[in-house]
């Protein structure tokens, strides 16, 4: 579909132009396929994900932007709404609340917001959700911080 | 008499039409309204006739020009008016509402690009109106014209200013600079030498007849367009070096540049410009295709989110039918829009967009 291509191309230019505006998000298009994107997002501050850099993989459907892009974490993350093994994200705007007015950039922002505000009532990671639901904030944060250090932090030395 | 001047005017019009495809029809429409305005002025001058006549030769070339313009207008209207209005019905209405802000910019841009002179824009409504005429159809005459008509122009300007004093007090300030800075308006003055073959004696008779008849025609065709608008003191064109000149002016052929100019004029504190708070994007946010005039005037949802008709139709029939901007259903919003027609400040836009929705159903349903 030409519409999705044109739209993605415009988003690509937008991303190039506004690189400095949102330093927490690096959105990169695949060299050979404009329907494949990867993003690097920084873990939001004052969360257990702070200091980590998480990689996201975007797979954009032909019907984009009328259909939402498929996004998943490539970096392991301990989060109630992210599947620990597959990286699948449970986020309404990626499902039924998607709007064609959204962009890949805004999806990245939404995911950052989700990291800061987990929703334990619809968990993909049951361990994480149970920790939060049982009120063990400290346990959850410890686990999440550990996985951030293990998987999302730049290797030292 | 009429046939003579039609011959005079015809060569210029088709040439223009072919030469600049992008010199959009909107310019012609604007010019038509400006011409109406000028005819009204001229009729006022003629009412004062005996006073103005002593200028004799000074006045008459300008009158000739006016008459030519007027007849250009007529022939053009006869030739293309109907199909224009059929094709661009929405455009026409669009400009009915928007033209006061567009017309000065349109005239200045056109005369800059077509004539190639350093036409530095006009600082008064009267001069901008003549600028519109010169840009419309008289380009070839301008090149061979001389600059000796300045005095005549000043005389006319004074006469017009005198009339404006009596009629529109607000224009008084604008009319004065005409005589002072008249060298800037050379392009508009040059067109005075259009019809040298017309005899002055013939003129005086036929002008009045033609004027009266055509004026009535024009008034019928363009009811109550020009006068209330020109009453706004802000209707001046942009100078090329004006810092406030909207960036989008050179793209005048694209209709989408109009909202920008409109927004700019809105800063001037004219309340009825501000009544359109929704900024029209230049392209559809969904498919990134450029919004044409129909799309730009298409406001499917009360949240103000605009998109092209194609995407709207697809969302409505293939997808879930919810507005991308607010995720409400389009169907319900259409009714809301209709309801707010009765009481809202957005009355005009909404009523138009609602009719557009209905039309959209006709197209695609």
Coordinates of C-alpha atoms in Angstrom, one line a residue:
Chain A
X1 CA 0.0 0.0 0.0
X2 CA 1.4 3.3 -1.0
X3 CA -0.4 5.1 1.8
X4 CA 1.5 3.3 4.5
X5 CA 4.7 3.8 2.7
X6 CA 4.2 7.5 2.3
X7 CA 3.1 7.8 5.9
X8 CA 6.2 5.8 7.1
X9 CA 8.4 7.9 5.0
X10 CA 7.0 11.0 6.5
X11 CA 7.5 9.7 9.9
X12 CA 11.1 8.8 9.0
X13 CA 11.7 12.4 8.0
X14 CA 10.0 13.6 11.2
X15 CA 12.2 11.4 13.3
X16 CA 15.3 12.7 11.6
X17 CA 14.2 16.3 12.1
X18 CA 13.2 15.9 15.7
X19 CA 16.0 13.7 16.9
X20 CA 17.0 16.2 19.6
X21 CA 13.5 16.8 20.8
X22 CA 13.1 13.5 22.6
X23 CA 16.5 12.2 23.6
X24 CA 14.9 9.2 25.4
X25 CA 13.8 7.7 22.1
X26 CA 16.0 6.6 19.2
X27 CA 13.9 5.4 16.4
X28 CA 15.7 3.7 13.5
X29 CA 14.3 2.3 10.3
X30 CA 15.6 -0.8 8.8
X31 CA 18.0 -0.1 6.0
X32 CA 16.2 -2.1 3.4
X33 CA 12.6 -2.4 4.7
X34 CA 10.6 0.6 5.8
X35 CA 8.1 -1.7 7.5
X36 CA 10.7 -2.8 10.0
X37 CA 11.9 -0.4 12.7
X38 CA 13.8 -0.7 15.9
X39 CA 13.8 1.7 18.7
X40 CA 16.0 2.3 21.7
X41 CA 14.3 3.8 24.7
X42 CA 15.7 4.8 28.0
X43 CA 14.1 3.6 31.1
X44 CA 12.2 6.4 32.8
X45 CA 13.8 8.0 35.8
X46 CA 12.6 7.1 39.3
X47 CA 11.6 3.7 38.1
X48 CA 13.5 0.4 38.5
X49 CA 14.2 0.7 34.8
X50 CA 16.3 3.9 35.2
X51 CA 19.7 3.6 33.6
X52 CA 18.6 0.9 31.2
X53 CA 18.3 1.1 27.5
X54 CA 15.6 -1.1 26.0
X55 CA 15.4 -2.2 22.5
X56 CA 12.0 -2.4 20.8
X57 CA 11.2 -4.1 17.5
X58 CA 8.4 -2.6 15.3
X59 CA 6.7 -4.6 12.6
X60 CA 4.5 -2.3 10.6
X61 CA 1.5 -3.8 8.8
X62 CA 0.6 -2.9 5.2
X63 CA -2.6 -1.3 6.5
X64 CA -0.7 1.1 8.7
X65 CA -1.7 3.6 10.1
X66 CA -5.2 2.2 10.1
X67 CA -3.9 -0.9 11.8
X68 CA -1.4 -0.5 14.7
X69 CA 2.2 -1.6 14.4
X70 CA 3.3 -4.7 16.2
X71 CA 5.8 -3.9 18.9
X72 CA 7.8 -6.1 21.2
X73 CA 10.7 -5.8 23.5
X74 CA 13.9 -7.3 22.3
X75 CA 15.5 -6.5 25.6
X76 CA 14.5 -8.6 28.6
X77 CA 12.4 -6.6 31.0
X78 CA 10.6 -7.5 34.2
X79 CA 7.3 -5.7 33.8
X80 CA 3.8 -7.0 34.5
X81 CA 2.5 -6.0 31.0
X82 CA 5.4 -7.3 29.0
X83 CA 5.8 -11.0 28.3
X84 CA 9.1 -12.1 29.8
X85 CA 10.0 -14.5 27.1
X86 CA 8.6 -13.0 23.9
X87 CA 8.7 -9.4 24.8
X88 CA 5.0 -9.0 23.8
X89 CA 3.5 -5.8 25.2
X90 CA 0.0 -5.6 26.6
X91 CA -1.0 -2.0 25.8
X92 CA -4.4 -0.9 24.7
X93 CA -3.2 1.5 22.1
X94 CA -1.5 -1.3 20.4
X95 CA -4.7 -3.2 20.3
X96 CA -8.2 -1.9 20.2
X97 CA -7.4 1.7 21.3
X98 CA -5.1 2.3 18.4
X99 CA -5.7 5.5 16.5
X100 CA -4.3 6.3 13.0
X101 CA -3.3 9.6 14.4
X102 CA -0.6 7.9 16.5
X103 CA 2.9 7.5 15.2
X104 CA 5.8 5.1 15.9
X105 CA 7.3 7.9 18.0
X106 CA 4.1 8.3 20.0
X107 CA 4.0 4.5 20.5
X108 CA 7.5 4.7 22.0
X109 CA 6.3 7.4 24.3
X110 CA 3.3 5.4 25.4
X111 CA 5.6 2.4 26.1
X112 CA 7.8 4.6 28.3
X113 CA 4.7 5.7 30.1
X114 CA 3.7 2.1 30.5
X115 CA 7.1 1.3 32.0
X116 CA 6.6 4.1 34.6
X117 CA 3.0 3.1 35.3
X118 CA 2.6 -0.7 35.2
X119 CA -0.9 -2.1 35.1
X120 CA -0.8 -5.3 37.2
X121 CA -4.5 -6.1 36.6
X122 CA -3.9 -7.3 33.0
X123 CA -0.6 -9.0 33.4
X124 CA 1.5 -10.8 30.8
X125 CA 4.2 -11.4 33.3
X126 CA 2.2 -13.1 36.2
X127 CA 5.2 -13.1 38.6
X128 CA 5.6 -9.4 38.2
X129 CA 1.9 -8.7 38.4
X130 CA 1.4 -10.8 41.5
X131 CA 4.2 -9.0 43.3
X132 CA 2.5 -5.7 42.6
X133 CA -0.9 -6.9 43.3
X134 CA 0.1 -8.3 46.6
X135 CA 1.6 -5.0 47.5
X136 CA 5.2 -6.1 47.5
X137 CA 6.4 -2.9 45.8
X138 CA 9.9 -3.4 47.1
X139 CA 10.1 -7.0 45.8
X140 CA 8.9 -5.9 42.4
X141 CA 11.3 -3.1 42.2
X142 CA 14.2 -5.3 43.2
X143 CA 13.4 -7.8 40.5
X144 CA 12.9 -5.2 37.9
X145 CA 16.1 -3.4 38.8
X146 CA 18.0 -6.6 38.7
X147 CA 16.8 -7.4 35.2
X148 CA 17.5 -3.9 34.1
X149 CA 21.1 -4.2 35.2
X150 CA 21.4 -7.7 33.7
X151 CA 19.9 -7.1 30.4
X152 CA 19.4 -3.5 29.7
X153 CA 22.5 -1.8 31.1
X154 CA 25.6 -1.2 29.1
X155 CA 28.3 -3.7 29.9
X156 CA 31.0 -2.3 32.1
X157 CA 34.6 -2.9 31.7
Chain B
X1 CA -18.7 49.3 -28.1
X2 CA -19.0 46.3 -26.1
X3 CA -17.7 44.1 -28.8
X4 CA -14.7 46.4 -29.3
X5 CA -13.6 46.1 -25.8
X6 CA -14.3 42.4 -25.7
X7 CA -11.8 42.1 -28.5
X8 CA -9.4 44.0 -26.5
X9 CA -9.8 41.9 -23.5
X10 CA -10.0 38.5 -25.0
X11 CA -6.4 38.1 -26.1
X12 CA -5.1 38.7 -22.6
X13 CA -7.4 36.4 -20.8
X14 CA -6.7 33.1 -22.6
X15 CA -3.1 33.9 -22.7
X16 CA -3.0 34.3 -19.1
X17 CA -5.1 31.3 -18.6
X18 CA -2.7 29.1 -20.6
X19 CA 0.5 30.7 -19.4
X20 CA -0.1 30.3 -15.7
X21 CA -2.1 27.3 -15.0
X22 CA -1.2 27.8 -11.4
X23 CA -2.5 31.3 -11.4
X24 CA -5.5 29.8 -9.9
X25 CA -9.1 30.5 -10.5
X26 CA -9.4 31.8 -7.1
X27 CA -7.4 34.9 -8.2
X28 CA -10.0 35.4 -10.9
X29 CA -12.8 35.1 -8.4
X30 CA -11.1 37.5 -6.1
X31 CA -10.6 39.9 -8.9
X32 CA -14.2 39.7 -9.7
X33 CA -15.1 40.8 -6.3
X34 CA -12.5 43.5 -6.3
X35 CA -13.8 44.7 -9.6
X36 CA -17.3 45.0 -8.1
X37 CA -15.8 47.1 -5.4
X38 CA -14.1 49.3 -8.0
X39 CA -17.3 49.7 -10.0
X40 CA -19.0 50.9 -6.9
X41 CA -16.3 53.5 -6.3
X42 CA -16.4 54.5 -9.9
X43 CA -20.2 55.0 -9.7
X44 CA -19.7 57.2 -6.8
X45 CA -17.1 59.2 -8.7
X46 CA -19.6 59.5 -11.5
X47 CA -22.2 60.7 -9.2
X48 CA -20.0 63.5 -8.2
X49 CA -19.3 63.6 -11.9
X50 CA -19.2 67.3 -12.5
X51 CA -16.6 67.8 -9.9
X52 CA -14.3 65.0 -11.1
X53 CA -14.6 65.7 -14.8
X54 CA -12.3 68.7 -14.8
X55 CA -9.5 66.3 -14.5
X56 CA -10.6 65.2 -17.9
X57 CA -7.8 63.3 -19.5
X58 CA -6.5 62.5 -16.1
X59 CA -9.6 60.6 -15.1
X60 CA -10.6 59.0 -18.3
X61 CA -7.8 56.5 -18.9
X62 CA -8.4 55.1 -15.5
X63 CA -12.0 54.8 -16.3
X64 CA -11.1 53.1 -19.4
X65 CA -9.1 50.7 -17.5
X66 CA -12.0 50.1 -15.2
X67 CA -14.3 49.5 -18.0
X68 CA -12.0 47.1 -19.5
X69 CA -11.5 45.2 -16.4
X70 CA -15.2 45.2 -16.0
X71 CA -15.7 43.8 -19.4
X72 CA -12.9 41.4 -19.0
X73 CA -14.7 40.2 -16.1
X74 CA -17.9 39.9 -18.0
X75 CA -16.4 38.0 -20.8
X76 CA -14.6 35.7 -18.5
X77 CA -17.7 35.1 -16.6
X78 CA -19.6 34.4 -19.7
X79 CA -16.9 32.1 -20.9
X80 CA -16.0 30.2 -17.8
X81 CA -18.2 31.4 -15.1
X82 CA -20.6 28.6 -15.3
X83 CA -18.2 25.7 -15.4
X84 CA -16.1 27.3 -12.7
X85 CA -18.9 27.5 -10.4
X86 CA -19.9 24.0 -11.2
X87 CA -16.5 22.5 -10.7
X88 CA -15.5 24.5 -7.8
X89 CA -18.6 25.2 -6.0
X90 CA -17.0 24.6 -2.7
X91 CA -14.1 26.8 -3.6
X92 CA -16.3 29.6 -4.5
X93 CA -18.0 29.4 -1.2
X94 CA -14.8 29.1 0.6
X95 CA -13.6 32.3 -0.9
X96 CA -16.9 34.0 -0.2
X97 CA -16.0 33.6 3.4
X98 CA -12.3 34.0 3.3
X99 CA -11.5 36.4 0.5
X100 CA -10.9 39.5 2.4
X101 CA -7.7 38.2 3.8
X102 CA -6.8 36.5 0.6
X103 CA -7.4 39.0 -1.9
X104 CA -4.6 41.4 -1.1
X105 CA -2.0 38.7 -0.8
X106 CA -3.3 37.1 -4.0
X107 CA -3.0 40.2 -5.9
X108 CA 0.4 41.1 -4.7
X109 CA 1.8 37.6 -5.3
X110 CA 0.4 37.4 -8.8
X111 CA 1.7 40.7 -9.8
X112 CA 5.1 39.9 -8.4
X113 CA 5.5 36.7 -10.2
X114 CA 3.8 37.4 -13.5
X115 CA 4.8 40.9 -14.2
X116 CA 8.3 40.6 -12.8
X117 CA 8.3 44.1 -11.6
X118 CA 9.2 45.0 -8.1
X119 CA 5.7 45.6 -7.1
X120 CA 6.1 46.2 -3.4
X121 CA 2.7 45.5 -2.4
X122 CA 0.1 48.1 -1.5
X123 CA -0.6 49.8 1.7
X124 CA -4.2 50.5 1.1
X125 CA -7.3 48.7 0.2
X126 CA -8.0 50.8 -2.9
X127 CA -4.6 50.2 -4.3
X128 CA -4.7 46.5 -3.6
X129 CA -7.9 46.3 -5.5
X130 CA -6.3 47.7 -8.6
X131 CA -3.3 45.5 -8.0
X132 CA -5.7 42.6 -8.3
X133 CA -6.9 43.8 -11.6
X134 CA -3.6 44.3 -13.1
X135 CA -2.5 40.9 -12.1
X136 CA -5.5 39.2 -13.5
X137 CA -5.5 39.9 -17.1
X138 CA -3.6 42.9 -18.2
X139 CA -0.1 41.7 -18.0
X140 CA 0.9 42.3 -21.5
X141 CA -0.2 45.8 -21.6
X142 CA 1.8 46.6 -18.5
X143 CA 5.1 45.9 -20.2
X144 CA 4.6 48.5 -22.9
X145 CA 3.0 51.0 -20.6
X146 CA 4.5 54.3 -19.5
X147 CA 4.6 55.8 -16.1
X148 CA 3.1 59.1 -17.0
X149 CA -0.2 58.3 -15.5
X150 CA 0.9 58.8 -12.0
X151 CA -0.7 62.1 -11.7
X152 CA -3.9 60.7 -13.0
X153 CA -3.7 58.0 -10.6
X154 CA -3.3 60.4 -7.8
X155 CA -6.3 62.3 -8.9
X156 CA -8.3 59.1 -8.9
X157 CA -7.0 58.2 -5.6
X158 CA -7.9 61.5 -4.2
X159 CA -11.4 61.2 -5.6
X160 CA -11.7 57.8 -4.1
X161 CA -10.5 59.0 -0.8
X162 CA -13.0 61.8 -0.8
X163 CA -15.7 59.3 -1.4
X164 CA -14.4 57.0 1.2
X165 CA -14.5 59.8 3.7
X166 CA -18.2 60.1 3.2
X167 CA -18.9 56.4 3.0
X168 CA -16.4 54.6 5.2
X169 CA -14.7 56.5 7.8
X170 CA -12.5 53.6 8.7
X171 CA -10.9 53.7 5.3
X172 CA -9.9 57.2 5.5
X173 CA -6.5 56.4 6.9
X174 CA -5.8 53.9 4.3
X175 CA -6.6 56.0 1.4
X176 CA -4.3 58.8 2.3
X177 CA -1.0 56.8 1.7
X178 CA -2.0 56.2 -1.8
X179 CA -1.2 59.6 -3.0
X180 CA 2.0 59.8 -1.0
X181 CA 3.5 56.5 -1.9
X182 CA 2.0 56.1 -5.3
X183 CA 5.2 55.3 -7.1
X184 CA 5.0 51.9 -5.5
X185 CA 1.8 51.2 -7.4
X186 CA 3.2 51.6 -10.8
X187 CA 2.1 48.2 -12.0
X188 CA -1.4 49.0 -11.3
X189 CA -1.1 52.4 -12.9
X190 CA 0.5 51.1 -16.1
X191 CA -2.6 49.3 -17.0
X192 CA -4.2 52.6 -17.7
X193 CA -3.0 52.6 -21.2
X194 CA -4.9 49.5 -22.2
X195 CA -7.3 50.9 -24.6
X196 CA -5.8 53.9 -26.4
X197 CA -8.1 53.5 -29.4
X198 CA -11.2 54.3 -27.4
X199 CA -12.4 57.8 -28.0
X200 CA -13.0 60.0 -25.0
X201 CA -16.4 61.1 -26.3
X202 CA -17.5 57.6 -26.8
X203 CA -16.4 56.7 -23.4
X204 CA -18.4 59.1 -21.5
X205 CA -21.6 57.8 -22.9
X206 CA -21.0 54.1 -23.0
X207 CA -19.3 54.0 -19.7
X208 CA -22.2 55.0 -17.8
X209 CA -24.5 52.6 -19.6
X210 CA -22.2 49.7 -19.3
X211 CA -21.4 50.6 -15.8
X212 CA -24.9 50.6 -14.6
X213 CA -25.9 47.4 -16.4
X214 CA -22.8 45.5 -15.6
X215 CA -22.9 46.7 -12.1
X216 CA -26.2 45.3 -11.6
X217 CA -25.1 42.1 -13.1
X218 CA -22.2 41.9 -10.9
X219 CA -24.1 42.7 -7.8
X220 CA -26.5 40.0 -8.6
X221 CA -23.7 37.5 -9.1
X222 CA -21.7 38.5 -6.2
X223 CA -24.2 39.6 -3.6
X224 CA -22.9 41.6 -0.7
X225 CA -19.4 40.4 -1.0
X226 CA -17.0 43.2 -1.2
X227 CA -18.2 46.1 0.8
X228 CA -18.4 44.8 4.3
X229 CA -15.0 43.3 3.9
X230 CA -13.0 46.2 2.7
X231 CA -14.3 48.0 5.6
X232 CA -11.6 46.2 7.6
X233 CA -8.6 48.4 7.7
X234 CA -6.3 45.5 7.6
X235 CA -6.7 44.5 4.0
X236 CA -3.3 45.4 2.7
X237 CA -0.9 43.3 0.8
X238 CA 2.4 42.1 2.0
X239 CA 5.6 43.7 1.0
X240 CA 8.1 41.1 -0.2
X241 CA 10.5 42.0 2.5
X242 CA 7.8 42.1 5.2
X243 CA 8.8 40.1 8.1
X244 CA 5.2 39.2 8.7
X245 CA 4.7 38.0 5.3
X246 CA 3.5 34.4 5.6
X247 CA 6.0 31.8 4.3
X248 CA 3.4 30.1 2.4
X249 CA 2.5 33.0 0.1
X250 CA 4.5 31.8 -2.9
X251 CA 2.5 28.6 -2.8
X252 CA -0.7 30.5 -3.4
X253 CA -1.7 28.2 -6.1
X254 CA -2.1 25.5 -3.5
X255 CA -5.3 26.3 -1.6
X256 CA -3.8 25.0 1.6
X257 CA -1.7 28.1 2.0
X258 CA -4.8 30.1 2.7
X259 CA -5.4 29.0 6.3
X260 CA -1.9 30.4 7.1
X261 CA -2.6 33.8 5.8
X262 CA -5.9 33.6 7.5
X263 CA -4.3 32.8 10.7
X264 CA -1.9 35.6 10.3
X265 CA -4.7 38.1 9.7
X266 CA -6.4 36.7 12.8
X267 CA -3.5 38.1 14.8
X268 CA -4.6 41.5 13.6
X269 CA -7.5 41.2 15.9
X270 CA -10.2 40.9 13.4
X271 CA -12.8 38.9 15.3
X272 CA -14.3 37.0 12.4
X273 CA -11.0 35.6 11.3
X274 CA -10.5 34.2 14.8
X275 CA -13.8 32.4 14.5
X276 CA -12.0 29.6 12.8
X277 CA -9.8 28.2 15.6
X278 CA -9.0 24.9 13.9
X279 CA -5.8 25.0 12.0
X280 CA -6.1 23.1 8.7
X281 CA -3.1 20.8 8.1
X282 CA -1.5 20.8 4.7
X283 CA -1.8 17.1 4.3
X284 CA -3.8 14.2 5.6
X285 CA -2.3 13.0 8.9
X286 CA -3.2 9.5 8.0
X287 CA -2.1 8.9 4.5
X288 CA 0.1 12.0 4.1
X289 CA -1.6 13.0 0.8
X290 CA -2.1 16.6 0.3
X291 CA -5.5 17.9 1.4
X292 CA -7.4 19.5 -1.5
X293 CA -10.0 22.1 -1.0
X294 CA -12.7 19.7 -0.4
X295 CA -10.7 17.9 2.2
X296 CA -9.6 21.1 3.8
X297 CA -13.2 22.2 4.3
X298 CA -14.1 18.8 5.5
X299 CA -14.5 18.7 9.3
X300 CA -15.9 15.3 10.1
X301 CA -15.7 15.4 13.8
X302 CA -16.3 18.0 16.5
X303 CA -12.9 17.4 18.0
X304 CA -11.5 19.2 14.9
X305 CA -9.4 16.3 13.6
X306 CA -9.1 16.6 9.9
X307 CA -8.4 14.0 7.4
X308 CA -8.9 13.4 3.7
X309 CA -12.1 12.0 2.4
X310 CA -10.5 8.9 1.3
X311 CA -9.2 8.0 4.7
X312 CA -12.4 9.1 6.3
X313 CA -14.3 6.7 4.0
X314 CA -12.0 3.9 4.8
X315 CA -12.2 4.4 8.5
X316 CA -15.9 4.6 8.3
X317 CA -16.5 1.5 6.2
X318 CA -13.4 -0.7 6.5
X319 CA -12.2 0.1 10.0
X320 CA -14.1 0.8 13.2
X321 CA -15.5 4.1 12.2
X322 CA -14.0 6.1 15.0
X323 CA -12.4 9.5 14.7
X324 CA -8.6 9.1 14.9
X325 CA -8.4 12.3 17.0
X326 CA -10.9 11.5 19.8
X327 CA -11.9 7.8 19.1
X328 CA -15.5 8.7 19.1
X329 CA -17.8 7.3 16.5
X330 CA -18.1 9.4 13.5
X331 CA -21.9 8.8 13.2
X332 CA -22.7 10.3 16.6
X333 CA -20.4 13.2 16.0
X334 CA -22.2 14.1 12.8
X335 CA -25.4 14.5 14.7
X336 CA -23.6 16.6 17.4
X337 CA -22.2 18.8 14.7
X338 CA -25.7 19.3 13.4
X339 CA -27.0 20.2 16.8
X340 CA -24.3 22.7 17.4
X341 CA -25.1 24.4 14.2
X342 CA -28.0 26.1 15.9
X343 CA -26.1 27.6 18.8
X344 CA -22.4 27.4 18.4
X345 CA -19.9 29.9 17.3
X346 CA -18.6 27.4 14.8
X347 CA -21.9 27.6 13.1
X348 CA -20.7 28.3 9.6
X349 CA -17.9 25.7 9.5
X350 CA -19.9 23.0 11.1
X351 CA -22.9 23.4 9.0
X352 CA -20.7 23.3 5.9
X353 CA -18.8 20.2 7.2
X354 CA -22.0 18.5 7.9
X355 CA -23.2 19.0 4.4
X356 CA -19.8 17.6 3.3
X357 CA -20.5 14.5 5.3
X358 CA -23.7 14.0 3.6
X359 CA -22.0 14.6 0.3
X360 CA -19.3 12.1 1.3
X361 CA -21.9 9.5 1.7
X362 CA -23.2 10.2 -1.7
X363 CA -19.8 9.8 -3.2
X364 CA -18.7 6.6 -1.5
X365 CA -21.8 5.0 -0.2

